[in-house]
Amino acid sequence: MLRIMLRHISLLILTLFILSFFSFSLAYLFPGDPLVNLTGIRDSSEQTYALLAQQYAMNDSLFSQYWHYVNNLFSGNWGLSFSSGLPLAEEISRSLAASVELSAYALIISFVIGLPLGFLSGLRHHKFIDYSLLSASVIGYSIPVFWAALIAILLFSVQLGWFPLSGRISLLYDIPYDTGFILIDILLSDVPDKEFAFQDALRHLVLPSVSIAIVTSTIVLRITRRSVVEVMNSEYIQAAYARGLSPRQVFVRHGIKNALIPILPLLVMQFTTLLTNAMIVETIFSWPGIGNGLIQAIYQRDFPAIRAGMLAVSALVLTFTITSDMVIQIFDPARRRPEDATS
Amino acid sequence: MPRLNLYQEEFYPSPIQNTWKEFKENHAAVVSLYCVIFFIFIMIFGPFLAPFDPLQQHIDFLLVPPAWDNNGDISHLFGTDGLGRDMLSRILYGCRMTFGISLLLVVVSMLIGVALGAMAGMSKGFRSSMVNHLLDSIMAIPTLLIAIIIIAIVGTGLVNSMWAISLALIPQFIHQTRDIVRQKMKKEYVLAAQLDGAGKVHIFFNSILPNMAEMLVVQVTLALSVAILDISALGFLNLGAQAPSPELGALLSEGLSTAYVTPWNIALPGAAIFFMMMSINLVGDGLRSALRYRLLR
């Protein structure tokens, strides 16, 4: 177990190091003068230029520049955004929280829909209900997420007026920033119309999270179905039947647990799909998340924001995947790769 | 004397015939195979089918609804957009662009990915293990993010977004090829070839590649649907194909400006992407289950 942890932690440190180096080199890769890219100050006088160069340690060797950059990263000094002039560390942590919130609700919805339906269709393998669920899942899987979101807006906000068009909460409510998760913030705060604010935030959440969940829940359904089919065909299930257990007992005692184990690692791999879809959907609904922020940053050529945002998102994704891979390998010895066993 | 064939009834189908027999049982997959062939047909003959030039503006026909609407006009089957451009021609050209570019990208990244994956799979030791682990973690970074970074460096545009997407597709192929090559390297027919003195290149092309071709086809269908989604998503976000070009995602984002008056201008291009992805996904699914069950019957 110590071995697995060491392997994963060293892998994590190595990838994070490569990422930080890459994001450092982005300042040189972006078109234009690196210092202008970092500060956003264009036609500065020679004096200010020299001052800024000193501030960013531009005159030193590349290595010490990198050291300076990493030190700044750890001390929370991520630079300033061109467009808003605010410190990026704060801006990115806010938008990242918004994105994580949206994806988390989408994930919950897709588990609630996908898991039971997946079990249902796996247990009725090659029967009518299995085929109909599978075809529905192909439809859900193939809908481009931006198109689904646009159709949802046209239908539910413009035609029917059930849900608001965009944003996170109505401008009438002023929710103090605390955890970054709007629903929790509302509960913690002491604004006068707490219930109405909560309802309003929920109504804002429905369309974006459902349009992300369309794709994710079909993926959950398909993975669950595959795993249930494989488990129910395995020999220990036949042995359980041979011992005279009823189908219900077999499923509850042996089926569920064993079917759920292989689902988890496959779902972890879908985390990136979820995040990509969330990033696209954010721009459509003007959700103040990291995807929206990054794309706005590209439109405005806000290089420090692109650099810091990219680093934050990829570090989050990598930490998540590597940690969950580690947890899975610790708790499920069957998943350990053969190369780990031999070396 | 004519050669007698006593065992006429004993026919052993080849693996590919087996797969096709199993695939034919799945009607949805067969229908979607025809759909894919139809899209390939459009890709090649689109310009001959399109009634108008996709960029030609008909000033007398602005925002005409589709022909099945009461106010529609049969000369513009899918209606026109805000500048009077014929939607049918734009969608035909759009399918051509989106599908063709995705196909091209997938083939290019397959070639690169398989080459790198074969090298990774056949090498051993600490270095290959490190490369493999790094690759696994890089695969976790979303395609869109990689595309955003590349576009931030080289600027927006269709060609730049193509670079981004093919770079993002390559790791999947490397991963898949590497895993398969690892598996096959332990087989006895590879050992036999090794004992005969075959070199690594010979083993890969003669023993391993024929055995992984089918999995590669399945992977291509997966990558194709990802590529279509990414190309159109980038076009939709104005990061890929730029405005006048009839790429399906760019068509969608152009339709947004008149979405309240002419909802079909976003419904139709989106439906085209949807059908393209659905037929490819169904063919991929059918192929995968055909490969899985072909020996069971």
XYZ file of C-alpha atoms in Angstrom:
640
model
C 0.000 0.000 0.000
C 2.864 2.334 0.833
C 4.339 1.447 -2.525
C 1.173 2.423 -4.371
C 0.934 5.690 -2.486
C 4.567 6.511 -3.207
C 4.171 5.743 -6.884
C 1.123 7.932 -7.247
C 2.465 10.794 -5.213
C 5.685 10.878 -7.193
C 3.696 10.728 -10.425
C 1.528 13.591 -9.224
C 4.525 15.710 -8.295
C 6.203 14.972 -11.624
C 3.137 15.878 -13.695
C 2.485 19.004 -11.665
C 6.105 19.997 -12.189
C 5.776 19.531 -15.958
C 2.531 21.480 -15.929
C 4.043 24.358 -13.988
C 7.005 24.420 -16.347
C 4.665 24.432 -19.338
C 2.555 27.227 -17.924
C 5.735 29.159 -17.188
C 6.878 28.794 -20.780
C 3.483 29.974 -22.029
C 4.577 33.554 -21.339
C 7.180 33.075 -24.063
C 4.922 31.051 -26.344
C 2.123 33.608 -26.477
C 2.544 36.053 -29.336
C 4.326 39.274 -28.414
C 6.784 40.382 -25.775
C 6.699 38.128 -22.700
C 6.727 41.016 -20.268
C 3.834 42.746 -22.047
C 1.982 39.428 -22.005
C 2.462 39.149 -18.268
C 1.666 42.681 -17.228
C -0.616 43.954 -19.960
C 1.182 47.283 -19.926
C 1.894 48.045 -23.536
C 3.795 51.199 -24.340
C 5.595 51.650 -21.074
C 8.513 54.024 -20.674
C 11.962 52.529 -20.348
C 11.956 53.168 -16.638
C 8.715 51.347 -15.886
C 9.764 48.577 -18.237
C 12.969 48.100 -16.265
C 11.023 48.195 -13.027
C 8.530 45.625 -14.246
C 11.303 43.453 -15.597
C 12.857 43.494 -12.185
C 9.565 42.701 -10.543
C 9.083 39.633 -12.749
C 12.811 38.763 -12.570
C 12.955 38.895 -16.351
C 16.641 39.790 -16.535
C 17.789 36.719 -14.638
C 18.449 33.315 -16.092
C 15.480 31.214 -17.199
C 15.953 28.923 -14.253
C 15.712 31.663 -11.666
C 12.766 33.133 -13.556
C 11.035 29.779 -13.195
C 11.949 29.637 -9.514
C 10.504 33.104 -9.077
C 7.312 32.027 -10.852
C 6.851 28.929 -8.716
C 7.464 30.912 -5.555
C 4.833 33.388 -6.654
C 2.425 30.566 -7.386
C 2.772 29.137 -3.912
C 2.474 32.485 -2.195
C -0.822 33.086 -4.006
C 0.519 35.850 -6.208
C -0.836 34.725 -9.584
C -0.730 38.087 -11.299
C -3.535 40.410 -12.337
C -6.238 39.874 -14.921
C -6.059 42.338 -17.856
C -9.777 42.753 -18.198
C -10.842 43.239 -14.599
C -7.579 44.235 -12.927
C -8.356 41.922 -10.025
C -5.869 39.437 -8.585
C -6.191 36.192 -10.524
C -5.872 33.855 -7.551
C -9.121 35.168 -6.124
C -10.912 35.360 -9.468
C -9.968 31.823 -10.428
C -10.849 30.305 -7.094
C -14.294 31.917 -7.385
C -14.941 30.724 -10.912
C -13.504 27.283 -10.193
C -15.904 26.930 -7.277
C -18.798 27.894 -9.547
C -17.729 25.286 -12.111
C -17.276 22.582 -9.517
C -20.685 23.374 -8.090
C -22.367 23.089 -11.486
C -20.569 19.859 -12.367
C -21.299 18.358 -8.968
C -25.041 18.884 -9.341
C -24.911 17.559 -12.891
C -23.054 14.507 -11.600
C -25.616 13.935 -8.849
C -28.471 14.152 -11.363
C -26.762 11.725 -13.690
C -26.126 9.231 -10.898
C -29.748 9.423 -9.804
C -30.903 8.788 -13.373
C -28.115 6.640 -14.738
C -27.441 4.094 -12.000
C -30.966 2.676 -11.502
C -31.680 2.636 -15.230
C -28.320 0.990 -15.859
C -29.106 -1.742 -13.342
C -32.568 -2.180 -14.845
C -31.286 -2.553 -18.362
C -28.384 -4.758 -17.297
C -30.735 -7.145 -15.495
C -33.077 -7.263 -18.494
C -30.203 -7.823 -20.898
C -31.354 -8.259 -24.524
C -34.978 -7.700 -23.608
C -37.301 -4.967 -24.836
C -36.623 -2.569 -21.956
C -32.880 -2.986 -22.402
C -33.099 -2.147 -26.096
C -35.288 0.890 -25.530
C -33.035 2.246 -22.774
C -29.981 1.599 -24.912
C -31.435 3.460 -27.882
C -32.433 6.339 -25.633
C -28.892 6.385 -24.298
C -27.433 6.533 -27.806
C -29.614 9.545 -28.499
C -28.509 11.234 -25.291
C -24.902 10.336 -25.963
C -24.926 11.819 -29.459
C -26.627 15.134 -28.754
C -24.016 17.896 -28.955
C -24.187 19.519 -25.550
C -24.277 23.095 -26.852
C -27.175 22.270 -29.129
C -29.101 20.633 -26.292
C -28.512 23.711 -24.132
C -29.673 26.072 -26.896
C -32.814 24.041 -27.578
C -33.520 23.941 -23.833
C -33.166 27.718 -23.649
C -35.432 28.256 -26.646
C -38.054 25.891 -25.302
C -38.064 26.385 -21.538
C -36.917 29.973 -21.098
C -38.088 31.742 -24.236
C -41.241 29.833 -25.189
C -42.517 28.644 -21.827
C -40.701 31.032 -19.504
C -40.270 28.433 -16.783
C -36.603 28.984 -16.088
C -34.325 32.018 -16.246
C -32.133 32.467 -19.297
C -28.686 32.905 -17.840
C -26.589 33.658 -14.794
C -26.379 32.172 -11.365
C -28.939 34.083 -9.349
C -31.219 37.046 -9.917
C -29.520 40.412 -9.480
C -32.102 41.269 -6.814
C -30.265 39.155 -4.288
C -26.877 40.139 -2.982
C -25.281 37.016 -1.574
C -22.042 37.565 0.336
C -19.157 35.471 -0.966
C -18.191 32.799 1.509
C -17.580 29.266 0.244
C -18.119 29.990 -3.446
C -20.966 27.459 -3.685
C -24.045 29.558 -4.167
C -26.548 27.263 -2.461
C -24.355 26.891 0.630
C -23.630 30.601 0.630
C -27.332 31.393 0.666
C -27.944 29.030 3.562
C -25.048 30.519 5.513
C -25.916 34.121 4.801
C -28.567 36.189 6.537
C -30.173 37.948 3.576
C -33.832 38.853 4.215
C -35.600 36.563 1.695
C -33.526 33.467 2.140
C -36.093 30.987 0.826
C -36.830 33.008 -2.275
C -33.152 33.470 -2.975
C -32.618 29.723 -2.607
C -35.493 28.945 -4.956
C -34.192 31.468 -7.444
C -30.714 29.958 -7.399
C -32.216 26.500 -7.867
C -34.240 27.676 -10.857
C -31.063 29.097 -12.361
C -29.326 25.774 -11.842
C -31.912 23.542 -13.508
C -31.235 24.125 -17.216
C -27.427 24.116 -17.198
C -27.085 21.116 -14.908
C -29.708 19.115 -16.797
C -28.092 19.829 -20.147
C -24.757 18.599 -18.828
C -26.427 15.618 -17.183
C -27.993 14.441 -20.460
C -24.614 13.241 -21.685
C -23.193 12.169 -18.333
C -26.203 10.121 -17.271
C -26.178 8.166 -20.524
C -22.506 7.386 -19.931
C -23.304 6.260 -16.375
C -26.146 4.143 -17.721
C -23.985 2.421 -20.321
C -21.103 1.734 -17.958
C -23.449 0.379 -15.289
C -25.288 -1.800 -17.790
C -22.078 -3.301 -19.147
C -20.786 -4.043 -15.666
C -24.073 -5.585 -14.481
C -24.236 -7.796 -17.585
C -20.711 -8.996 -17.029
C -21.214 -9.657 -13.324
C -24.522 -11.467 -13.783
C -22.901 -13.795 -16.334
C -19.993 -14.652 -14.087
C -19.494 -17.983 -12.430
C -20.023 -17.003 -8.825
C -23.495 -15.772 -9.703
C -24.252 -19.152 -11.277
C -22.889 -20.796 -8.171
C -25.194 -18.674 -6.053
C -28.149 -19.739 -8.205
C -27.013 -23.344 -7.860
C -27.120 -22.976 -4.109
C -30.813 -22.247 -4.482
C -30.938 -18.525 -3.881
C -33.765 -16.602 -5.476
C -32.868 -14.108 -8.218
C -33.595 -11.300 -5.817
C -31.270 -12.689 -3.153
C -28.539 -13.346 -5.707
C -28.747 -9.815 -6.969
C -28.859 -8.138 -3.571
C -26.173 -10.266 -1.917
C -23.741 -10.805 -4.765
C -24.767 -8.713 -7.745
C -24.937 -5.105 -6.582
C -21.620 -4.918 -4.787
C -19.597 -6.636 -7.471
C -21.242 -4.669 -10.253
C -20.516 -1.362 -8.544
C -16.787 -1.988 -8.092
C -15.692 -1.775 -11.750
C -18.012 1.173 -12.388
C -16.054 3.573 -10.244
C -12.748 3.684 -12.156
C -14.575 4.009 -15.475
C -16.575 6.886 -14.084
C -13.416 8.615 -12.922
C -12.217 8.563 -16.526
C -15.394 10.411 -17.523
C -14.557 13.320 -15.267
C -12.911 15.138 -18.160
C -15.988 14.729 -20.353
C -18.045 16.198 -17.566
C -15.702 19.148 -17.178
C -15.514 19.814 -20.933
C -19.291 19.809 -21.207
C -19.542 22.035 -18.158
C -17.116 24.497 -19.739
C -19.152 24.687 -22.955
C -22.481 24.939 -21.169
C -21.133 27.706 -18.927
C -20.497 29.968 -21.895
C -24.040 29.443 -23.163
C -25.693 30.187 -19.834
C -23.194 32.918 -18.851
C -22.439 30.888 -15.753
C -19.517 32.626 -14.032
C -17.342 29.513 -14.083
C -13.849 28.715 -15.219
C -14.816 27.614 -18.753
C -16.639 30.845 -19.398
C -13.726 32.735 -17.853
C -11.144 31.002 -20.046
C -13.069 31.573 -23.248
C -13.685 35.220 -22.388
C -9.968 35.469 -21.626
C -9.167 34.193 -25.123
C -11.509 36.713 -26.736
C -9.828 39.514 -24.762
C -6.280 38.138 -25.137
C -5.987 38.136 -21.352
C -2.815 36.057 -21.215
C -2.223 35.915 -17.438
C -5.799 34.690 -16.982
C -5.390 31.992 -19.648
C -2.131 30.864 -18.104
C -3.373 30.733 -14.536
C -6.750 29.269 -15.513
C -5.130 26.511 -17.541
C -2.806 25.672 -14.691
C -5.644 25.621 -12.163
C -7.971 23.445 -14.245
C -5.346 20.938 -15.319
C -3.904 20.707 -11.810
C -7.399 20.053 -10.472
C -8.090 17.371 -13.066
C -4.747 15.647 -12.580
C -4.938 15.698 -8.804
C -8.429 14.287 -8.967
C -7.647 11.494 -11.412
C -4.369 10.441 -9.829
C -5.789 10.494 -6.306
C -8.857 8.515 -7.276
C -6.697 6.041 -9.174
C -4.647 5.608 -6.023
C -7.714 5.118 -3.834
C -9.139 2.588 -6.281
C -5.919 0.617 -6.410
C -5.639 0.575 -2.641
C -9.178 -0.644 -2.072
C -9.493 -2.976 -5.040
C -6.444 -5.217 -5.458
C -7.896 -6.757 -8.623
C -7.484 -3.414 -10.386
C -3.767 -3.193 -9.705
C -1.890 -3.272 -12.942
C 0.207 -6.325 -13.651
C 3.266 -4.132 -14.165
C 2.954 -2.992 -10.570
C 2.899 -6.526 -9.310
C 6.037 -7.602 -11.120
C 8.217 -4.593 -10.489
C -11.337 -36.232 -63.108
C -13.216 -33.293 -61.535
C -12.246 -32.591 -57.983
C -14.893 -33.802 -55.600
C -15.848 -31.516 -52.801
C -17.356 -33.779 -50.194
C -17.435 -31.261 -47.404
C -19.407 -28.522 -49.094
C -21.633 -27.952 -46.088
C -18.712 -27.286 -43.825
C -17.925 -23.639 -44.227
C -15.660 -21.846 -41.806
C -16.182 -18.095 -42.031
C -13.195 -15.884 -41.551
C -13.154 -13.562 -38.518
C -14.219 -10.621 -40.655
C -17.133 -12.604 -42.105
C -18.098 -13.600 -38.585
C -18.068 -9.992 -37.513
C -20.158 -8.933 -40.494
C -22.710 -11.685 -39.842
C -23.056 -10.544 -36.243
C -23.143 -6.887 -37.290
C -25.947 -7.552 -39.788
C -28.170 -8.845 -36.980
C -28.156 -5.380 -35.435
C -30.552 -3.457 -37.672
C -29.952 -0.076 -36.092
C -26.247 -0.431 -36.723
C -26.800 -1.387 -40.365
C -29.104 1.570 -40.925
C -26.581 3.896 -39.351
C -23.851 2.380 -41.499
C -25.932 3.503 -44.485
C -26.196 6.928 -42.818
C -22.417 7.109 -42.503
C -22.089 6.118 -46.160
C -24.608 8.858 -46.955
C -22.486 11.415 -45.095
C -19.393 10.221 -46.944
C -21.374 10.640 -50.177
C -22.250 14.209 -49.149
C -18.641 14.806 -48.246
C -17.517 13.876 -51.746
C -20.431 15.101 -53.891
C -21.770 17.916 -51.666
C -20.886 20.730 -54.077
C -22.820 19.029 -56.893
C -25.889 18.513 -54.714
C -26.050 22.001 -53.235
C -28.511 24.220 -55.132
C -26.669 27.471 -54.378
C -23.269 28.709 -53.377
C -23.110 28.636 -49.548
C -21.901 32.235 -49.414
C -24.250 33.676 -52.033
C -26.678 36.192 -50.524
C -30.223 36.298 -51.918
C -31.354 39.783 -50.952
C -35.005 39.138 -51.835
C -35.180 36.091 -49.588
C -34.130 37.121 -46.085
C -35.080 34.841 -43.178
C -37.336 32.596 -45.273
C -38.689 29.703 -43.192
C -38.171 26.100 -44.365
C -40.294 24.817 -47.238
C -42.677 22.849 -44.992
C -43.715 26.080 -43.261
C -46.694 28.025 -44.657
C -44.492 30.980 -45.509
C -41.760 28.806 -46.900
C -40.412 28.813 -50.420
C -39.572 25.628 -52.285
C -36.492 27.156 -53.876
C -34.959 27.306 -50.396
C -35.764 23.931 -48.879
C -34.325 24.636 -45.438
C -35.022 28.381 -45.553
C -32.460 31.146 -45.494
C -30.537 32.961 -42.786
C -30.336 36.643 -41.880
C -28.177 37.444 -44.904
C -30.337 35.460 -47.319
C -27.948 32.540 -47.661
C -29.540 29.222 -48.535
C -29.493 26.967 -45.463
C -29.627 23.696 -47.411
C -26.456 24.525 -49.301
C -24.797 25.777 -46.149
C -25.661 22.608 -44.262
C -24.495 20.402 -47.131
C -21.202 22.259 -47.269
C -21.093 22.223 -43.471
C -21.499 18.445 -43.292
C -18.765 18.191 -45.879
C -16.413 20.384 -43.873
C -17.140 19.009 -40.432
C -17.209 15.364 -41.437
C -14.285 15.598 -43.833
C -12.068 17.494 -41.437
C -12.879 15.134 -38.588
C -12.094 12.131 -40.777
C -8.799 13.666 -41.840
C -7.862 14.526 -38.264
C -8.715 11.065 -37.010
C -6.667 9.358 -39.718
C -3.660 11.588 -39.086
C -3.797 11.169 -35.330
C -4.353 7.438 -35.720
C -1.175 7.079 -37.769
C 0.894 9.096 -35.311
C -0.733 7.546 -32.252
C -0.338 3.969 -33.432
C 3.308 4.526 -34.299
C 4.085 6.042 -30.910
C 1.935 3.508 -29.087
C 3.683 0.602 -30.771
C 7.031 1.996 -29.745
C 5.823 2.519 -26.173
C 4.255 -0.921 -26.014
C 7.270 -2.796 -27.302
C 9.824 -1.073 -25.121
C 10.396 -2.046 -21.528
C 11.974 -0.674 -18.406
C 11.802 2.398 -16.260
C 11.737 4.917 -19.096
C 8.770 3.337 -20.857
C 6.903 3.024 -17.584
C 7.482 6.709 -16.871
C 6.358 7.730 -20.353
C 3.273 5.561 -19.971
C 2.287 7.039 -16.651
C 2.849 10.573 -17.865
C 0.762 9.853 -20.922
C -2.031 8.490 -18.775
C -2.127 11.661 -16.759
C -1.956 13.940 -19.795
C -4.914 12.061 -21.241
C -6.937 13.274 -18.299
C -6.675 16.915 -19.359
C -9.824 17.932 -21.253
C -9.514 18.317 -25.041
C -11.165 21.684 -24.916
C -8.532 22.971 -22.514
C -5.679 21.797 -24.749
C -7.427 23.402 -27.702
C -7.874 26.660 -25.796
C -4.178 26.778 -24.940
C -3.057 26.057 -28.489
C -5.479 28.617 -29.873
C -4.241 31.159 -27.336
C -0.718 30.587 -28.623
C -1.296 30.491 -32.372
C -4.559 32.408 -32.654
C -8.089 31.419 -33.689
C -8.840 29.793 -37.013
C -9.918 26.522 -38.519
C -6.422 25.201 -39.238
C -5.214 26.051 -35.752
C -8.184 24.328 -34.168
C -7.424 21.308 -36.346
C -3.921 21.162 -34.915
C -5.331 21.406 -31.432
C -7.845 18.625 -31.913
C -5.443 16.220 -33.563
C -2.953 16.797 -30.751
C -5.704 16.076 -28.277
C -6.797 12.900 -30.092
C -3.345 11.321 -30.339
C -2.983 10.223 -26.663
C -6.066 7.968 -26.882
C -4.575 6.110 -29.809
C -1.219 5.794 -28.099
C -2.886 4.455 -24.987
C -5.057 1.936 -26.813
C -2.257 0.717 -29.106
C 0.154 0.415 -26.227
C -2.257 -1.710 -24.201
C -3.033 -4.000 -27.123
C 0.612 -4.367 -28.110
C 1.440 -5.244 -24.506
C -1.223 -7.943 -24.540
C -0.223 -9.377 -27.877
C 3.471 -9.407 -27.050
C 2.722 -12.138 -24.503
C 0.977 -14.356 -27.087
C 2.651 -17.456 -28.330
C 2.449 -16.563 -32.004
C 4.616 -13.547 -31.245
C 7.027 -15.797 -29.406
C 7.081 -18.107 -32.427
C 7.888 -15.185 -34.696
C 10.599 -14.088 -32.295
C 12.092 -17.561 -32.323
C 12.141 -17.407 -36.102
C 14.330 -14.377 -35.731
C 11.826 -11.688 -36.705
C 12.739 -8.152 -35.775
C 10.485 -5.786 -33.859
C 9.198 -4.008 -36.953
C 8.398 -7.290 -38.658
C 6.587 -8.595 -35.590
C 4.522 -5.454 -35.305
C 3.421 -5.326 -38.940
C 2.965 -9.053 -39.517
C 1.815 -10.431 -36.184
C 0.330 -7.666 -34.117
C -1.191 -5.177 -36.545
C -3.559 -7.673 -38.252
C -4.801 -8.707 -34.831
C -5.458 -5.213 -33.596
C -6.979 -3.793 -36.780
C -10.528 -4.400 -35.585
C -9.994 -2.683 -32.247
C -8.429 0.154 -34.140
C -11.559 0.551 -36.271
C -13.690 0.734 -33.133
C -11.325 3.310 -31.692
C -11.570 5.299 -34.928
C -15.338 5.493 -34.661
C -15.005 6.708 -31.079
C -12.412 9.280 -32.041
C -14.498 10.381 -35.019
C -17.461 11.288 -32.865
C -15.162 13.094 -30.427
C -13.542 14.985 -33.298
C -16.881 16.042 -34.766
C -18.043 17.253 -31.383
C -14.813 19.163 -30.763
C -14.614 20.762 -34.214
C -18.179 21.952 -33.985
C -17.809 23.018 -30.347
C -14.783 25.131 -31.200
C -16.609 26.560 -34.224
C -19.558 27.321 -31.985
C -17.347 29.136 -29.478
C -15.823 31.184 -32.344
C -12.426 29.656 -31.642
C -12.319 27.371 -34.677
C -13.867 28.022 -38.061
C -14.638 31.712 -38.441
C -17.935 33.347 -39.343
C -18.633 33.117 -43.078
C -17.348 29.565 -43.316
C -20.193 27.030 -43.394
C -18.799 24.769 -40.650
C -21.712 23.322 -38.674
C -20.687 24.736 -35.292
C -20.028 28.161 -36.800
C -23.441 27.932 -38.509
C -25.019 27.306 -35.119
C -23.343 30.288 -33.512
C -24.331 32.489 -36.469
C -27.894 31.285 -36.108
C -27.834 32.515 -32.511
C -28.100 36.165 -33.555
C -31.518 35.561 -35.107
C -32.508 32.666 -32.865
C -35.766 34.218 -31.672
C -37.058 34.926 -35.189
C -35.669 31.901 -36.988
C -35.200 29.014 -34.560
C -34.677 26.594 -37.484
C -31.325 28.236 -38.144
C -30.024 26.662 -34.963
C -32.253 23.591 -35.038
C -31.127 22.354 -38.467
C -27.314 22.571 -38.210
C -27.501 21.073 -34.715
C -29.663 18.266 -36.035
C -27.078 17.612 -38.728
C -24.333 17.287 -36.098
C -26.638 15.107 -34.028
C -27.394 12.698 -36.877
C -23.759 12.514 -37.846
C -22.694 11.671 -34.305
C -25.566 9.277 -33.740
C -24.879 7.239 -36.867
C -21.185 7.039 -36.065
C -21.848 6.079 -32.455
C -24.330 3.397 -33.499
C -21.904 1.920 -36.012
C -19.207 1.929 -33.334
C -21.522 0.274 -30.805
C -22.661 -2.321 -33.312
C -19.101 -3.093 -34.279
C -18.023 -3.411 -30.674
C -20.806 -5.804 -29.729
C -20.293 -7.741 -32.977
C -16.647 -8.214 -32.057
C -17.642 -9.238 -28.562
C -20.274 -11.813 -29.529
C -19.022 -13.047 -32.890
C -17.548 -16.254 -31.511
C -20.342 -17.048 -29.099
C -22.860 -18.144 -31.716
